[in-house]
Amino acid sequence: EAVVDWLERSVDRVRTQLEELDTTIGEASASVEAARTATDRLAGLRAAADTAHRRADAADALVPARAALDAAARAHLDADRELQDLRARYNDHRESYLSGIAAELASALDDTEACPVCGSREHPEPARAIDGAVTREQLDRDEGAVEDARVTERSAAEQLQRARDHVDHLVEQTDGATDQDALRVAAGTAATRLDEATALADGLDGLVARLDDLRRGRVPLEDRRDEHASLAAAAGARSIELRRHAGECRDELDATLGDGVVLGDAVRAVERLCTRLATLDRSLTEWDVASGRHTAALQRRDAAIAASDFVDLDDVDDALRPATTRDDLGARIDAHHERLVGIDAQLAAAELAELPEDEPDTEGPLERLHLATGLLTAVDKRAAVLDDAAAAVDGWVAQHRDIEDRIAGVRRRAQLLSDLADHCCGRRGDRISLRRWVLASYLAEICRIANQRLSAMSSGRYSLHVHGEGSGRGARGGLDLRVLDAFTGEQREVQSLSGGETFQASLALALAVAESVQAHAGGMRLDALFIDEGFGTLDPDSLELAMDELDQLRAGGRMVGLISHVGALRERIRLGVEVRQTRTGSTLHVGELTTS
């Protein structure tokens, strides 16, 4: 039963080890899958890293490129101004030269030749040169300066175009992003992801080898579990058989001993009797041998005395034995008598008086003793096997500790990255993802801009606010809008607004989005705004407020296009494109709108 209990505990321990090993195998399999996924993603991550670095480098180069563009623009402007100035001076000098060309012709007149202008040979009043008049040589110099300035302007224009093309190319490479710090951070993040994926991919072979080792290490544990389970079953069956046989022996022993006999006392008495009987048997055997020798010795003695000169035995003893010998023999005789007396006293003991004459059967106990000895030998062998298994398990435990120590850092980093990914994806805390959090900040800025117009259109009643509570309930978490009613002082859903109020809020948001996009696009202007319908939901006062806001936009230099069928708008919009229906089809009218 002890062996069965030990084997069952061993099976439980092995099962626990198998479960722990299965957990480790699962973790190793997950690591292998992660490494394989990283291997598959290497090309994409490398391309993303190259793109991010290209964008960051382009953003870094964009600042000096724009500075060079501004310098080229200023140089071109200076060259153009210089060209215009020289052209103006040349034109002035040319007009002055043409005005004084008569004096130049007059200086070349000859009395013997006809005038090249009128053909007369008489020159009564030839034109006279004016002081400071422009000469042909000066005009030629001015023309040469204009040509040089034109060449300089063309060169500056080409440099300006190259600088503009370079800036456009860099802007195209940055995909419109201009934040150098953000692009550099994105490049660093992409490089970090590529390095992490590369490290995982490089360790794939080692992870696969470790996974194979763990799976191979499971086989001996399974064999050990099955072997111990089989041994436990066999030992259990043997225990049941021995228990049954022990019961039979106990019943037989009780029947043999009879009533009133205590088994333990009887066994101890029999053991003492067996010891004394064995001693007595040895003593009797020694007595018989000594008696035979004594008789033969007496016969030889008598024959020797008869053939000698001695009269009797005493004469021989006196002649042969020294005093020391006689004393020794006497002591031996006395000891022999004392021993006989002791054996007689033992045989006459009271506890041996009622023993049965038949000796007890010792074959059954001897058989059970041999069986127990064989079982003990088998258990010793199994114990040696288990000791070897325990040593192997200790080695696996040490190996497992080493593996745990090696992957502890990887696990901590994986946990850190997992927590960061959960926070960025909105799976932790307030359930708002990083993307929605950034969009919420933009939305808050848009609401701030929109409230300036919405307050004017609603006479100070409504304002929009970003609502972040309950952000984990849906995909719009963190991006909900609420409207604050100044009349009640409470926030409510935007769906509670009427049609006209909804249009006002939508118009304010659209205008705010346009301004926000313009502000975040490096000052790029959105010069045109088109509004399609929605005016029919406004009452006259609200319509006037909305049109006043649009008029302010138009006065600020933007083109505002309205697409509507509301007739009241014709009073505020005098020019536009009108679709007119006729019996032969629709026609377009561009120009002043009719009021009918």
PDB file of N, CA and C in Angstrom, residues 320-332:
ATOM      1  N   LEU A 320      51.716 -38.703  34.025  1.00  0.00           N
ATOM      2  CA  LEU A 320      51.632 -37.888  32.790  1.00  0.00           C
ATOM      3  C   LEU A 320      51.142 -36.444  33.002  1.00  0.00           C
ATOM      4  N   ARG A 321      50.301 -36.245  33.908  1.00  0.00           N
ATOM      5  CA  ARG A 321      49.662 -34.928  34.017  1.00  0.00           C
ATOM      6  C   ARG A 321      50.379 -34.045  35.008  1.00  0.00           C
ATOM      7  N   PRO A 322      50.697 -32.849  34.552  1.00  0.00           N
ATOM      8  CA  PRO A 322      51.227 -31.882  35.507  1.00  0.00           C
ATOM      9  C   PRO A 322      50.062 -31.269  36.298  1.00  0.00           C
ATOM     10  N   ALA A 323      50.408 -30.529  37.274  1.00  0.00           N
ATOM     11  CA  ALA A 323      49.369 -29.934  38.133  1.00  0.00           C
ATOM     12  C   ALA A 323      48.509 -28.931  37.360  1.00  0.00           C
ATOM     13  N   THR A 324      49.143 -28.176  36.461  1.00  0.00           N
ATOM     14  CA  THR A 324      48.373 -27.169  35.696  1.00  0.00           C
ATOM     15  C   THR A 324      47.366 -27.828  34.787  1.00  0.00           C
ATOM     16  N   THR A 325      47.748 -28.943  34.223  1.00  0.00           N
ATOM     17  CA  THR A 325      46.823 -29.641  33.325  1.00  0.00           C
ATOM     18  C   THR A 325      45.653 -30.191  34.100  1.00  0.00           C
ATOM     19  N   ARG A 326      45.963 -30.767  35.215  1.00  0.00           N
ATOM     20  CA  ARG A 326      44.867 -31.312  36.018  1.00  0.00           C
ATOM     21  C   ARG A 326      43.901 -30.198  36.436  1.00  0.00           C
ATOM     22  N   ASP A 327      44.446 -29.073  36.784  1.00  0.00           N
ATOM     23  CA  ASP A 327      43.561 -27.951  37.166  1.00  0.00           C
ATOM     24  C   ASP A 327      42.688 -27.510  35.997  1.00  0.00           C
ATOM     25  N   ASP A 328      43.259 -27.460  34.801  1.00  0.00           N
ATOM     26  CA  ASP A 328      42.492 -27.025  33.609  1.00  0.00           C
ATOM     27  C   ASP A 328      41.386 -28.017  33.285  1.00  0.00           C
ATOM     28  N   LEU A 329      41.671 -29.245  33.358  1.00  0.00           N
ATOM     29  CA  LEU A 329      40.651 -30.252  33.081  1.00  0.00           C
ATOM     30  C   LEU A 329      39.527 -30.187  34.111  1.00  0.00           C
ATOM     31  N   GLY A 330      39.929 -29.978  35.319  1.00  0.00           N
ATOM     32  CA  GLY A 330      38.892 -29.864  36.334  1.00  0.00           C
ATOM     33  C   GLY A 330      37.975 -28.680  36.091  1.00  0.00           C
ATOM     34  N   ALA A 331      38.563 -27.574  35.667  1.00  0.00           N
ATOM     35  CA  ALA A 331      37.733 -26.393  35.370  1.00  0.00           C
ATOM     36  C   ALA A 331      36.794 -26.664  34.194  1.00  0.00           C
ATOM     37  N   ARG A 332      37.278 -27.390  33.185  1.00  0.00           N
ATOM     38  CA  ARG A 332      36.430 -27.688  32.031  1.00  0.00           C
ATOM     39  C   ARG A 332      35.282 -28.599  32.434  1.00  0.00           C
TER      40      ARG A 332
END
